[in-house]
Amino acid sequence: MKHRIMSRSVGALVAGALAWAIAQPAAAADAPAVSYPKGYRHWTHVKSMVIQPGHGLYEAFGGIHHLYANAGALRGYQRGRFPDGAVIVFDLLEAKSADNTIQEGARKVLGVMVKDTRRYAATGGWGYEGFKGDSQTERAVGKNAASACFGCHDGQKAQDYVFSKMR
Amino acid sequence: MKHRIMSRSVGALVAGALAWAIAQPAAAADAPAVSYPKGYRHWTHVKSMVIQPGHGLYEAFGGIHHLYANAGALRGYQRGRFPDGAVIVFDLLEAKSADNTIQEGARKVLGVMVKDTRRYAATGGWGYEGFKGDSQTERAVGKNAASACFGCHDGQKAQDYVFSKMR
């Protein structure tokens, strides 16, 4: 919110903040930070995909990505509803094309979805974060989950806000 | 051996069999079949790669492949020597290109390497098999591991005959 706040007049700020607070579920403003998913490299590999130049999501998600599920998320993929504690990781790496192969390069971002119905009520019961590159602390989403993540995931409500399916 | 034996005279057969028996480690002739790696989809995902048309290995390995390691193989990747019981799976799927993406298609073959120093002494201590498509019984390698697999893996002796490295 910081940059938006600083560019507005105080009157507009107060009015805007009030309208926003009324419109949002109580948990939205102070949704706790999503933790780095330690150990995810040993979770179950759900599926993979390459997004190439020319794709509408290339700027955000271009490269090769792998999805990983913890035990709770595995149950969610099977049942269609994810229990609290489910964690899905979106591991996005550069896709390096050479000699008629595509190979994995450096990590671009590690996306994380954590199910907690109460804490993340404002965004479908899921908390969202992205960790930049190989960092476990540099956050790409922060307080912007509603616009940066849920804006798209909201369309997947019938699948409990999850795009991927277990291969 | 059956087909080779039937095409030879008895004398040539005996001489050939003796020479062969002397030249090979004891376990080679009756190397036990490699089992289907049940549960491998929940093992650790090692790395992935896409092999495209024009690549020298396209006919055999074209598509997107994922490597998976059981607990023993994980220790092997870390230490450079794989303990008996290590299993590595090479999961080869069709790579479907569309709309600036590459997505996973049907399974082409499930390759398996099993470390057993004694049983598979003739092929570097590794047993090899390929299971066709989604079958757990249709075998693509059978008795041909020496030529179909070890011919290439032999060149990786310094890495205990394994091409992949843990990403």
Short mmCIF file of C-alpha atoms in Angstrom, two decimals, chain A residues 41-55 64 66 68 74 91 93 99-104 107 166-167, chain B residues 41-55 64 66 68 74 91 93 99-104 107 166-167:
data_model
loop_
_atom_site.label_atom_id
_atom_site.label_comp_id
_atom_site.label_asym_id
_atom_site.label_seq_id
_atom_site.Cartn_x
_atom_site.Cartn_y
_atom_site.Cartn_z
CA ARG A 41 12.12 -30.33 -3.43
CA HIS A 42 11.22 -33.65 -1.81
CA TRP A 43 7.47 -33.22 -2.16
CA THR A 44 5.46 -34.86 -4.92
CA HIS A 45 6.01 -33.47 -8.40
CA VAL A 46 2.56 -32.67 -9.77
CA LYS A 47 3.30 -31.63 -13.37
CA SER A 48 5.48 -29.38 -15.52
CA MET A 49 5.08 -27.00 -18.44
CA VAL A 50 7.16 -24.70 -20.63
CA ILE A 51 5.84 -21.19 -21.37
CA GLN A 52 7.55 -19.66 -24.40
CA PRO A 53 7.97 -16.19 -25.93
CA GLY A 54 4.71 -15.01 -27.48
CA HIS A 55 2.54 -16.45 -24.70
CA ILE A 64 9.92 -24.10 -17.43
CA HIS A 66 7.32 -27.52 -12.01
CA TYR A 68 5.06 -29.62 -6.18
CA LEU A 74 -1.99 -34.14 -2.66
CA ASP A 91 9.02 -23.55 -9.20
CA LEU A 93 13.23 -21.83 -13.89
CA ASP A 99 21.11 -28.06 -29.66
CA ASN A 100 17.49 -29.15 -29.99
CA THR A 101 16.97 -29.39 -26.26
CA ILE A 102 15.34 -27.24 -23.63
CA GLN A 103 17.18 -27.42 -20.34
CA GLU A 104 16.54 -25.94 -16.93
CA ARG A 107 15.43 -20.13 -10.80
CA MET A 166 -2.24 -33.90 -10.83
CA ARG A 167 -0.76 -35.54 -13.91
CA ARG B 41 5.64 -40.50 -8.57
CA HIS B 42 6.15 -39.60 -4.92
CA TRP B 43 9.94 -39.84 -5.02
CA THR B 44 12.17 -36.79 -5.31
CA HIS B 45 12.12 -35.03 -8.67
CA VAL B 46 15.75 -34.72 -9.76
CA LYS B 47 15.51 -32.64 -12.94
CA SER B 48 13.74 -32.38 -16.28
CA MET B 49 14.61 -31.76 -19.92
CA VAL B 50 12.94 -31.49 -23.31
CA ILE B 51 14.52 -33.31 -26.28
CA GLN B 52 13.27 -31.93 -29.59
CA PRO B 53 13.23 -33.03 -33.26
CA GLY B 54 16.72 -32.82 -34.76
CA HIS B 55 18.45 -34.08 -31.62
CA ILE B 64 9.85 -34.15 -22.03
CA HIS B 66 11.58 -36.15 -15.65
CA TYR B 68 13.01 -39.28 -10.03
CA LEU B 74 19.32 -39.37 -3.50
CA ASP B 91 9.79 -40.77 -17.02
CA LEU B 93 6.27 -38.13 -21.86
CA ASP B 99 0.01 -21.73 -28.30
CA ASN B 100 3.58 -20.96 -27.26
CA THR B 101 3.63 -23.63 -24.60
CA ILE B 102 5.03 -27.12 -24.32
CA GLN B 103 2.81 -29.39 -22.29
CA GLU B 104 3.11 -32.96 -21.11
CA ARG B 107 3.81 -41.45 -21.41
CA MET B 166 20.57 -33.39 -8.93
CA ARG B 167 19.40 -29.91 -9.86
#
